[in-house]
PDB file of C-alpha atoms in Angstrom:
ATOM      1  CA  GLY A   1      73.020  -1.383 -36.462  1.00 56.00           C
ATOM      2  CA  THR A   2      76.786  -1.775 -36.324  1.00 60.00           C
ATOM      3  CA  GLU A   3      77.184  -2.365 -40.057  1.00 67.00           C
ATOM      4  CA  GLY A   4      79.812  -0.056 -41.542  1.00 70.00           C
ATOM      5  CA  GLN A   5      81.174   0.940 -38.121  1.00 79.00           C
ATOM      6  CA  GLN A   6      84.882   0.491 -37.515  1.00 84.00           C
ATOM      7  CA  LYS A   7      86.047  -1.501 -34.516  1.00 84.00           C
ATOM      8  CA  PRO A   8      88.146   0.473 -32.024  1.00 92.00           C
ATOM      9  CA  PRO A   9      91.914  -0.179 -32.406  1.00 91.00           C
ATOM     10  CA  LEU A  10      92.221  -1.274 -28.769  1.00 94.00           C
ATOM     11  CA  VAL A  11      89.707  -3.012 -26.520  1.00 97.00           C
ATOM     12  CA  PHE A  12      90.628  -4.033 -22.965  1.00 97.00           C
ATOM     13  CA  HIS A  13      88.591  -6.767 -21.257  1.00 98.00           C
ATOM     14  CA  LEU A  14      89.316  -7.737 -17.652  1.00 98.00           C
ATOM     15  CA  GLU A  15      88.997 -11.528 -17.392  1.00 98.00           C
ATOM     16  CA  ALA A  16      89.820 -12.179 -13.711  1.00 98.00           C
ATOM     17  CA  THR A  17      91.518 -10.742 -10.644  1.00 98.00           C
ATOM     18  CA  CYS A  18      93.319 -12.265  -7.678  1.00 97.00           C
ATOM     19  CA  GLY A  19      94.324  -9.647  -5.130  1.00 97.00           C
ATOM     20  CA  ARG A  20      96.175  -6.976  -7.098  1.00 96.00           C
ATOM     21  CA  ALA A  21      96.921  -9.362  -9.995  1.00 96.00           C
ATOM     22  CA  ARG A  22      94.689  -9.387 -13.038  1.00 97.00           C
ATOM     23  CA  ALA A  23      94.296 -11.317 -16.261  1.00 98.00           C
ATOM     24  CA  SER A  24      92.892  -9.609 -19.315  1.00 98.00           C
ATOM     25  CA  THR A  25      92.396  -9.803 -23.044  1.00 98.00           C
ATOM     26  CA  VAL A  26      93.598  -6.868 -25.113  1.00 97.00           C
ATOM     27  CA  THR A  27      92.052  -6.893 -28.577  1.00 97.00           C
ATOM     28  CA  LEU A  28      94.296  -5.148 -31.104  1.00 95.00           C
ATOM     29  CA  PRO A  29      94.174  -4.806 -34.912  1.00 94.00           C
ATOM     30  CA  HIS A  30      96.368  -7.894 -35.415  1.00 95.00           C
ATOM     31  CA  GLY A  31      94.669 -10.164 -32.873  1.00 95.00           C
ATOM     32  CA  ASP A  32      94.031 -10.727 -29.190  1.00 97.00           C
ATOM     33  CA  VAL A  33      96.803 -10.607 -26.583  1.00 97.00           C
ATOM     34  CA  LEU A  34      96.245 -12.326 -23.237  1.00 97.00           C
ATOM     35  CA  THR A  35      97.879 -10.678 -20.247  1.00 96.00           C
ATOM     36  CA  PRO A  36     100.079 -11.002 -18.404  1.00 96.00           C
ATOM     37  CA  VAL A  37     102.279 -11.522 -21.471  1.00 95.00           C
ATOM     38  CA  PHE A  38     105.927 -12.052 -22.342  1.00 92.00           C
ATOM     39  CA  MET A  39     106.804  -9.618 -25.111  1.00 92.00           C
ATOM     40  CA  PRO A  40     110.027 -10.375 -27.051  1.00 93.00           C
ATOM     41  CA  VAL A  41     112.029  -7.291 -27.993  1.00 89.00           C
ATOM     42  CA  GLY A  42     112.741  -6.644 -31.668  1.00 84.00           C
ATOM     43  CA  THR A  43     114.829  -3.532 -31.041  1.00 78.00           C
ATOM     44  CA  GLN A  44     115.646  -2.774 -34.689  1.00 80.00           C
ATOM     45  CA  GLY A  45     112.934  -4.844 -36.295  1.00 84.00           C
ATOM     46  CA  THR A  46     114.534  -8.217 -35.574  1.00 86.00           C
ATOM     47  CA  ILE A  47     114.425 -10.741 -32.756  1.00 90.00           C
ATOM     48  CA  LYS A  48     118.037 -11.811 -32.253  1.00 89.00           C
ATOM     49  CA  GLY A  49     118.519 -15.418 -33.381  1.00 91.00           C
ATOM     50  CA  MET A  50     114.838 -15.969 -34.189  1.00 93.00           C
ATOM     51  CA  SER A  51     112.661 -15.504 -37.248  1.00 93.00           C
ATOM     52  CA  SER A  52     109.140 -14.100 -37.249  1.00 92.00           C
ATOM     53  CA  GLU A  53     107.980 -17.604 -38.190  1.00 94.00           C
ATOM     54  CA  ASP A  54     109.739 -18.940 -35.057  1.00 95.00           C
ATOM     55  CA  MET A  55     107.881 -16.358 -32.962  1.00 94.00           C
ATOM     56  CA  LYS A  56     104.550 -17.405 -34.481  1.00 93.00           C
ATOM     57  CA  THR A  57     105.309 -21.103 -33.902  1.00 95.00           C
ATOM     58  CA  LEU A  58     106.103 -20.337 -30.257  1.00 94.00           C
ATOM     59  CA  GLY A  59     102.682 -18.687 -29.876  1.00 94.00           C
ATOM     60  CA  CYS A  60     103.939 -15.118 -29.633  1.00 95.00           C
ATOM     61  CA  ARG A  61     101.086 -12.630 -30.142  1.00 95.00           C
ATOM     62  CA  ILE A  62     102.979  -9.337 -29.743  1.00 96.00           C
ATOM     63  CA  LEU A  63     106.525  -8.029 -30.234  1.00 94.00           C
ATOM     64  CA  LEU A  64     108.152  -4.857 -28.925  1.00 91.00           C
ATOM     65  CA  GLY A  65     109.927  -2.405 -31.237  1.00 88.00           C
ATOM     66  CA  ASN A  66     112.122   0.468 -30.064  1.00 84.00           C
ATOM     67  CA  THR A  67     111.346   3.847 -31.635  1.00 82.00           C
ATOM     68  CA  PHE A  68     114.809   5.376 -31.162  1.00 78.00           C
ATOM     69  CA  HIS A  69     116.583   2.389 -32.679  1.00 80.00           C
ATOM     70  CA  LEU A  70     114.044   1.997 -35.531  1.00 84.00           C
ATOM     71  CA  ALA A  71     114.371   5.690 -36.429  1.00 80.00           C
ATOM     72  CA  ASN A  72     118.172   5.423 -36.264  1.00 79.00           C
ATOM     73  CA  ARG A  73     118.532   2.049 -38.001  1.00 82.00           C
ATOM     74  CA  PRO A  74     116.804   0.915 -40.233  1.00 85.00           C
ATOM     75  CA  THR A  75     115.394   4.534 -40.451  1.00 83.00           C
ATOM     76  CA  CYS A  76     111.854   5.766 -41.083  1.00 82.00           C
ATOM     77  CA  GLU A  77     112.658   6.146 -44.796  1.00 88.00           C
ATOM     78  CA  LEU A  78     113.620   2.466 -45.159  1.00 90.00           C
ATOM     79  CA  LEU A  79     110.580   1.365 -43.132  1.00 88.00           C
ATOM     80  CA  ARG A  80     108.385   3.407 -45.495  1.00 90.00           C
ATOM     81  CA  LYS A  81     110.061   1.828 -48.558  1.00 94.00           C
ATOM     82  CA  CYS A  82     109.423  -1.636 -47.088  1.00 92.00           C
ATOM     83  CA  GLY A  83     105.759  -0.839 -46.480  1.00 93.00           C
ATOM     84  CA  GLY A  84     106.148  -0.580 -42.699  1.00 90.00           C
ATOM     85  CA  LEU A  85     107.611  -2.573 -39.839  1.00 90.00           C
ATOM     86  CA  HIS A  86     105.203  -5.502 -40.283  1.00 92.00           C
ATOM     87  CA  ASN A  87     106.428  -5.999 -43.858  1.00 94.00           C
ATOM     88  CA  LEU A  88     110.088  -5.532 -42.935  1.00 92.00           C
ATOM     89  CA  MET A  89     109.761  -8.196 -40.226  1.00 92.00           C
ATOM     90  CA  LYS A  90     107.381 -10.409 -42.216  1.00 93.00           C
ATOM     91  CA  TRP A  91     105.245 -10.422 -39.057  1.00 94.00           C
ATOM     92  CA  ASN A  92     101.442 -10.262 -39.146  1.00 94.00           C
ATOM     93  CA  GLY A  93     101.013 -10.166 -35.361  1.00 95.00           C
ATOM     94  CA  ASN A  94     100.832  -7.147 -33.079  1.00 95.00           C
ATOM     95  CA  ILE A  95     103.762  -4.795 -32.553  1.00 94.00           C
ATOM     96  CA  LEU A  96     104.051  -2.408 -29.637  1.00 91.00           C
ATOM     97  CA  THR A  97     106.466   0.484 -30.080  1.00 87.00           C
ATOM     98  CA  ASP A  98     107.695   2.776 -27.331  1.00 81.00           C
ATOM     99  CA  SER A  99     108.051   6.561 -27.542  1.00 72.00           C
ATOM    100  CA  GLY A 100     111.846   6.664 -27.431  1.00 71.00           C
ATOM    101  CA  GLY A 101     111.712   8.388 -24.040  1.00 71.00           C
ATOM    102  CA  PHE A 102     113.594   5.621 -22.241  1.00 68.00           C
ATOM    103  CA  GLN A 103     116.630   6.272 -24.445  1.00 71.00           C
ATOM    104  CA  MET A 104     116.457   9.918 -23.400  1.00 69.00           C
ATOM    105  CA  VAL A 105     117.342   8.665 -19.896  1.00 70.00           C
ATOM    106  CA  SER A 106     119.478   5.603 -20.663  1.00 70.00           C
ATOM    107  CA  LEU A 107     121.566   7.416 -23.298  1.00 72.00           C
ATOM    108  CA  LEU A 108     121.605  10.756 -21.455  1.00 71.00           C
ATOM    109  CA  LYS A 109     125.395  11.074 -21.743  1.00 74.00           C
ATOM    110  CA  LEU A 110     124.894  10.868 -25.538  1.00 73.00           C
ATOM    111  CA  ALA A 111     121.892  13.220 -25.628  1.00 81.00           C
ATOM    112  CA  VAL A 112     121.134  16.937 -25.618  1.00 84.00           C
ATOM    113  CA  ILE A 113     117.580  17.882 -24.643  1.00 85.00           C
ATOM    114  CA  THR A 114     116.155  20.975 -26.376  1.00 87.00           C
ATOM    115  CA  GLU A 115     112.728  22.511 -26.973  1.00 89.00           C
ATOM    116  CA  ALA A 116     112.704  20.789 -30.397  1.00 90.00           C
ATOM    117  CA  GLY A 117     113.338  17.302 -29.006  1.00 87.00           C
ATOM    118  CA  VAL A 118     116.268  15.137 -27.984  1.00 84.00           C
ATOM    119  CA  GLU A 119     119.415  15.090 -30.080  1.00 84.00           C
ATOM    120  CA  PHE A 120     121.285  11.803 -29.715  1.00 80.00           C
ATOM    121  CA  GLU A 121     124.754  10.764 -30.715  1.00 78.00           C
ATOM    122  CA  ASP A 122     124.564   7.322 -32.301  1.00 73.00           C
ATOM    123  CA  PRO A 123     126.260   5.010 -29.761  1.00 69.00           C
ATOM    124  CA  LYS A 124     127.529   2.837 -32.643  1.00 70.00           C
ATOM    125  CA  SER A 125     128.734   5.732 -34.798  1.00 75.00           C
ATOM    126  CA  PRO A 126     130.432   8.434 -32.689  1.00 75.00           C
ATOM    127  CA  GLY A 127     129.921  11.910 -34.119  1.00 78.00           C
ATOM    128  CA  SER A 128     126.715  10.940 -35.943  1.00 79.00           C
ATOM    129  CA  ARG A 129     123.674  12.789 -34.537  1.00 82.00           C
ATOM    130  CA  MET A 130     119.917  12.231 -34.719  1.00 79.00           C
ATOM    131  CA  LEU A 131     117.178  14.605 -33.520  1.00 81.00           C
ATOM    132  CA  LEU A 132     114.189  12.717 -32.109  1.00 80.00           C
ATOM    133  CA  THR A 133     111.268  15.158 -32.045  1.00 82.00           C
ATOM    134  CA  PRO A 134     107.794  14.250 -30.790  1.00 83.00           C
ATOM    135  CA  GLU A 135     106.667  14.197 -34.437  1.00 83.00           C
ATOM    136  CA  LYS A 136     109.517  11.869 -35.484  1.00 79.00           C
ATOM    137  CA  SER A 137     108.732   9.598 -32.529  1.00 77.00           C
ATOM    138  CA  ILE A 138     105.113   9.257 -33.689  1.00 78.00           C
ATOM    139  CA  GLU A 139     106.208   8.812 -37.343  1.00 75.00           C
ATOM    140  CA  SER A 140     108.607   6.040 -36.309  1.00 70.00           C
ATOM    141  CA  GLN A 141     105.874   4.261 -34.385  1.00 70.00           C
ATOM    142  CA  ASN A 142     103.411   4.350 -37.276  1.00 64.00           C
TER     143      ASN A 142
END
């Protein structure tokens, strides 16, 4: 039987297609997300001008967080102290986080790429530096 077995963290179910377009259901740990989907961006753990309760009332099922900005501010240490991004945001829905790789391109003039990772200058605090390693990227996302 399936008793005692854990559900996979992500299940993709194709609902319908029309030419190259498709509709699907993505089952995630915090609920189903129907695609295509609008995903509000909570860059540093907040949706500008909106509360998590507002997002829920509007029917939002998933928010986007930005790894570079979360690692920079509020920081992984603060996220850990808060019990994670869900607790910080008071959001029980799904959160998708990126790898931080986009900032490697978009903030290239503020970045130095090395074997260890990407060292960024904080665009809001000139002279302040942050090394985003693959390990720190994964830590920030979890």
